[in-house]
JSON list of C-alpha atoms in Angstrom, two decimals:
[
{"chain": "A", "resi": 4, "resn": "UNK", "atom": "CA", "xyz": [3.14, 4.99, 10.80]},
{"chain": "A", "resi": 5, "resn": "UNK", "atom": "CA", "xyz": [0.57, 2.85, 9.08]},
{"chain": "A", "resi": 6, "resn": "UNK", "atom": "CA", "xyz": [1.60, 0.14, 6.67]},
{"chain": "A", "resi": 7, "resn": "UNK", "atom": "CA", "xyz": [-1.09, -1.79, 4.92]},
{"chain": "A", "resi": 8, "resn": "UNK", "atom": "CA", "xyz": [-1.17, -4.74, 2.59]},
{"chain": "A", "resi": 9, "resn": "UNK", "atom": "CA", "xyz": [-3.52, -5.49, -0.28]},
{"chain": "A", "resi": 10, "resn": "UNK", "atom": "CA", "xyz": [-3.58, -7.21, -3.67]},
{"chain": "A", "resi": 11, "resn": "UNK", "atom": "CA", "xyz": [-3.05, -5.11, -6.80]},
{"chain": "A", "resi": 12, "resn": "UNK", "atom": "CA", "xyz": [-5.94, -5.24, -9.24]},
{"chain": "A", "resi": 13, "resn": "UNK", "atom": "CA", "xyz": [-5.11, -3.85, -12.68]},
{"chain": "A", "resi": 14, "resn": "UNK", "atom": "CA", "xyz": [-2.41, -1.52, -11.33]},
{"chain": "A", "resi": 15, "resn": "UNK", "atom": "CA", "xyz": [-4.45, -0.03, -8.46]},
{"chain": "A", "resi": 16, "resn": "UNK", "atom": "CA", "xyz": [-5.55, -1.02, -4.97]},
{"chain": "A", "resi": 17, "resn": "UNK", "atom": "CA", "xyz": [-9.07, -2.46, -4.65]},
{"chain": "A", "resi": 18, "resn": "UNK", "atom": "CA", "xyz": [-11.72, 0.18, -3.92]},
{"chain": "A", "resi": 19, "resn": "UNK", "atom": "CA", "xyz": [-12.28, -1.22, -0.42]},
{"chain": "A", "resi": 20, "resn": "UNK", "atom": "CA", "xyz": [-8.80, 0.05, 0.50]},
{"chain": "A", "resi": 21, "resn": "UNK", "atom": "CA", "xyz": [-9.92, 3.63, -0.22]},
{"chain": "A", "resi": 22, "resn": "UNK", "atom": "CA", "xyz": [-13.01, 3.07, 1.93]},
{"chain": "A", "resi": 23, "resn": "UNK", "atom": "CA", "xyz": [-10.84, 1.72, 4.75]},
{"chain": "A", "resi": 24, "resn": "UNK", "atom": "CA", "xyz": [-8.46, 4.68, 4.63]},
{"chain": "A", "resi": 25, "resn": "UNK", "atom": "CA", "xyz": [-11.30, 7.21, 4.52]},
{"chain": "A", "resi": 26, "resn": "UNK", "atom": "CA", "xyz": [-12.72, 5.69, 7.71]},
{"chain": "A", "resi": 27, "resn": "UNK", "atom": "CA", "xyz": [-9.77, 6.90, 9.80]},
{"chain": "A", "resi": 28, "resn": "UNK", "atom": "CA", "xyz": [-8.19, 10.21, 10.71]},
{"chain": "A", "resi": 29, "resn": "UNK", "atom": "CA", "xyz": [-4.76, 9.85, 9.15]},
{"chain": "A", "resi": 30, "resn": "UNK", "atom": "CA", "xyz": [-3.64, 13.42, 9.83]},
{"chain": "A", "resi": 31, "resn": "UNK", "atom": "CA", "xyz": [0.05, 13.43, 10.74]},
{"chain": "A", "resi": 32, "resn": "UNK", "atom": "CA", "xyz": [0.46, 9.73, 9.95]},
{"chain": "A", "resi": 33, "resn": "UNK", "atom": "CA", "xyz": [2.79, 8.16, 7.42]},
{"chain": "A", "resi": 34, "resn": "UNK", "atom": "CA", "xyz": [1.09, 5.66, 5.12]},
{"chain": "A", "resi": 35, "resn": "UNK", "atom": "CA", "xyz": [3.23, 3.07, 3.34]},
{"chain": "A", "resi": 36, "resn": "UNK", "atom": "CA", "xyz": [1.31, 0.74, 1.03]},
{"chain": "A", "resi": 37, "resn": "UNK", "atom": "CA", "xyz": [2.62, -2.64, -0.02]},
{"chain": "A", "resi": 38, "resn": "UNK", "atom": "CA", "xyz": [1.00, -5.28, -2.14]},
{"chain": "A", "resi": 39, "resn": "UNK", "atom": "CA", "xyz": [1.32, -8.66, -3.78]},
{"chain": "A", "resi": 40, "resn": "UNK", "atom": "CA", "xyz": [0.63, -9.40, -7.39]},
{"chain": "A", "resi": 41, "resn": "UNK", "atom": "CA", "xyz": [1.36, -12.15, -9.82]},
{"chain": "A", "resi": 42, "resn": "UNK", "atom": "CA", "xyz": [2.28, -9.63, -12.49]},
{"chain": "A", "resi": 43, "resn": "UNK", "atom": "CA", "xyz": [0.88, -6.12, -12.07]},
{"chain": "A", "resi": 44, "resn": "UNK", "atom": "CA", "xyz": [3.13, -3.43, -10.66]},
{"chain": "A", "resi": 45, "resn": "UNK", "atom": "CA", "xyz": [2.00, -0.65, -8.31]},
{"chain": "A", "resi": 46, "resn": "UNK", "atom": "CA", "xyz": [0.95, 1.42, -11.34]},
{"chain": "A", "resi": 47, "resn": "UNK", "atom": "CA", "xyz": [-1.38, 4.27, -10.31]},
{"chain": "A", "resi": 48, "resn": "UNK", "atom": "CA", "xyz": [-1.83, 3.00, -6.75]},
{"chain": "A", "resi": 49, "resn": "UNK", "atom": "CA", "xyz": [-0.47, 6.07, -4.94]},
{"chain": "A", "resi": 50, "resn": "UNK", "atom": "CA", "xyz": [-2.28, 8.47, -7.25]},
{"chain": "A", "resi": 51, "resn": "UNK", "atom": "CA", "xyz": [-5.55, 6.66, -6.59]},
{"chain": "A", "resi": 52, "resn": "UNK", "atom": "CA", "xyz": [-4.98, 6.47, -2.81]},
{"chain": "A", "resi": 53, "resn": "UNK", "atom": "CA", "xyz": [-3.85, 10.06, -2.33]},
{"chain": "A", "resi": 54, "resn": "UNK", "atom": "CA", "xyz": [-7.35, 11.53, -1.88]},
{"chain": "A", "resi": 55, "resn": "UNK", "atom": "CA", "xyz": [-8.19, 8.84, 0.67]},
{"chain": "A", "resi": 56, "resn": "UNK", "atom": "CA", "xyz": [-5.14, 9.70, 2.83]},
{"chain": "A", "resi": 57, "resn": "UNK", "atom": "CA", "xyz": [-5.92, 13.34, 3.61]},
{"chain": "A", "resi": 58, "resn": "UNK", "atom": "CA", "xyz": [-3.43, 14.85, 6.01]},
{"chain": "A", "resi": 59, "resn": "UNK", "atom": "CA", "xyz": [-1.08, 11.85, 5.80]},
{"chain": "A", "resi": 60, "resn": "UNK", "atom": "CA", "xyz": [2.34, 11.49, 4.24]},
{"chain": "A", "resi": 61, "resn": "UNK", "atom": "CA", "xyz": [1.82, 8.83, 1.56]},
{"chain": "A", "resi": 62, "resn": "UNK", "atom": "CA", "xyz": [5.12, 7.10, 0.84]},
{"chain": "A", "resi": 63, "resn": "UNK", "atom": "CA", "xyz": [5.90, 5.25, -2.36]},
{"chain": "A", "resi": 64, "resn": "UNK", "atom": "CA", "xyz": [4.75, 1.68, -1.98]},
{"chain": "A", "resi": 65, "resn": "UNK", "atom": "CA", "xyz": [6.22, -1.55, -3.20]},
{"chain": "A", "resi": 66, "resn": "UNK", "atom": "CA", "xyz": [4.85, -4.63, -4.91]},
{"chain": "A", "resi": 67, "resn": "UNK", "atom": "CA", "xyz": [6.13, -7.99, -3.76]},
{"chain": "A", "resi": 68, "resn": "UNK", "atom": "CA", "xyz": [5.80, -11.35, -5.43]},
{"chain": "A", "resi": 69, "resn": "UNK", "atom": "CA", "xyz": [3.13, -13.52, -3.86]},
{"chain": "A", "resi": 70, "resn": "UNK", "atom": "CA", "xyz": [5.87, -15.84, -2.55]},
{"chain": "A", "resi": 71, "resn": "UNK", "atom": "CA", "xyz": [7.70, -13.11, -0.62]},
{"chain": "A", "resi": 72, "resn": "UNK", "atom": "CA", "xyz": [9.35, -14.29, 2.58]},
{"chain": "A", "resi": 73, "resn": "UNK", "atom": "CA", "xyz": [8.71, -12.66, 5.93]},
{"chain": "A", "resi": 74, "resn": "UNK", "atom": "CA", "xyz": [12.39, -11.68, 6.29]},
{"chain": "A", "resi": 75, "resn": "UNK", "atom": "CA", "xyz": [12.29, -9.71, 3.02]},
{"chain": "A", "resi": 76, "resn": "UNK", "atom": "CA", "xyz": [9.15, -7.86, 4.13]},
{"chain": "A", "resi": 77, "resn": "UNK", "atom": "CA", "xyz": [10.70, -7.07, 7.50]},
{"chain": "A", "resi": 78, "resn": "UNK", "atom": "CA", "xyz": [13.91, -5.74, 5.93]},
{"chain": "A", "resi": 79, "resn": "UNK", "atom": "CA", "xyz": [11.90, -3.49, 3.64]},
{"chain": "A", "resi": 80, "resn": "UNK", "atom": "CA", "xyz": [9.53, -2.25, 6.38]},
{"chain": "A", "resi": 81, "resn": "UNK", "atom": "CA", "xyz": [12.37, -1.53, 8.80]},
{"chain": "A", "resi": 82, "resn": "UNK", "atom": "CA", "xyz": [13.57, 1.34, 6.59]},
{"chain": "A", "resi": 83, "resn": "UNK", "atom": "CA", "xyz": [10.53, 3.37, 7.58]}
]
């Protein structure tokens, strides 16, 4: 499983995240995005990332407040 963190910019992941994902063979992997934002939700993030995760299972991500505590992140990530 691959989890990755990034900021949300206008309801999508920054373009560099697509470039990063396209640089790896994700076939058979599970990708779980999570992000921080002061206000934007995940919006179209998964739709925009889908083409960059060919062969992977792209799970629904979650946006956390910038002040999220490590324990909350761990509890959320442990479900995968």
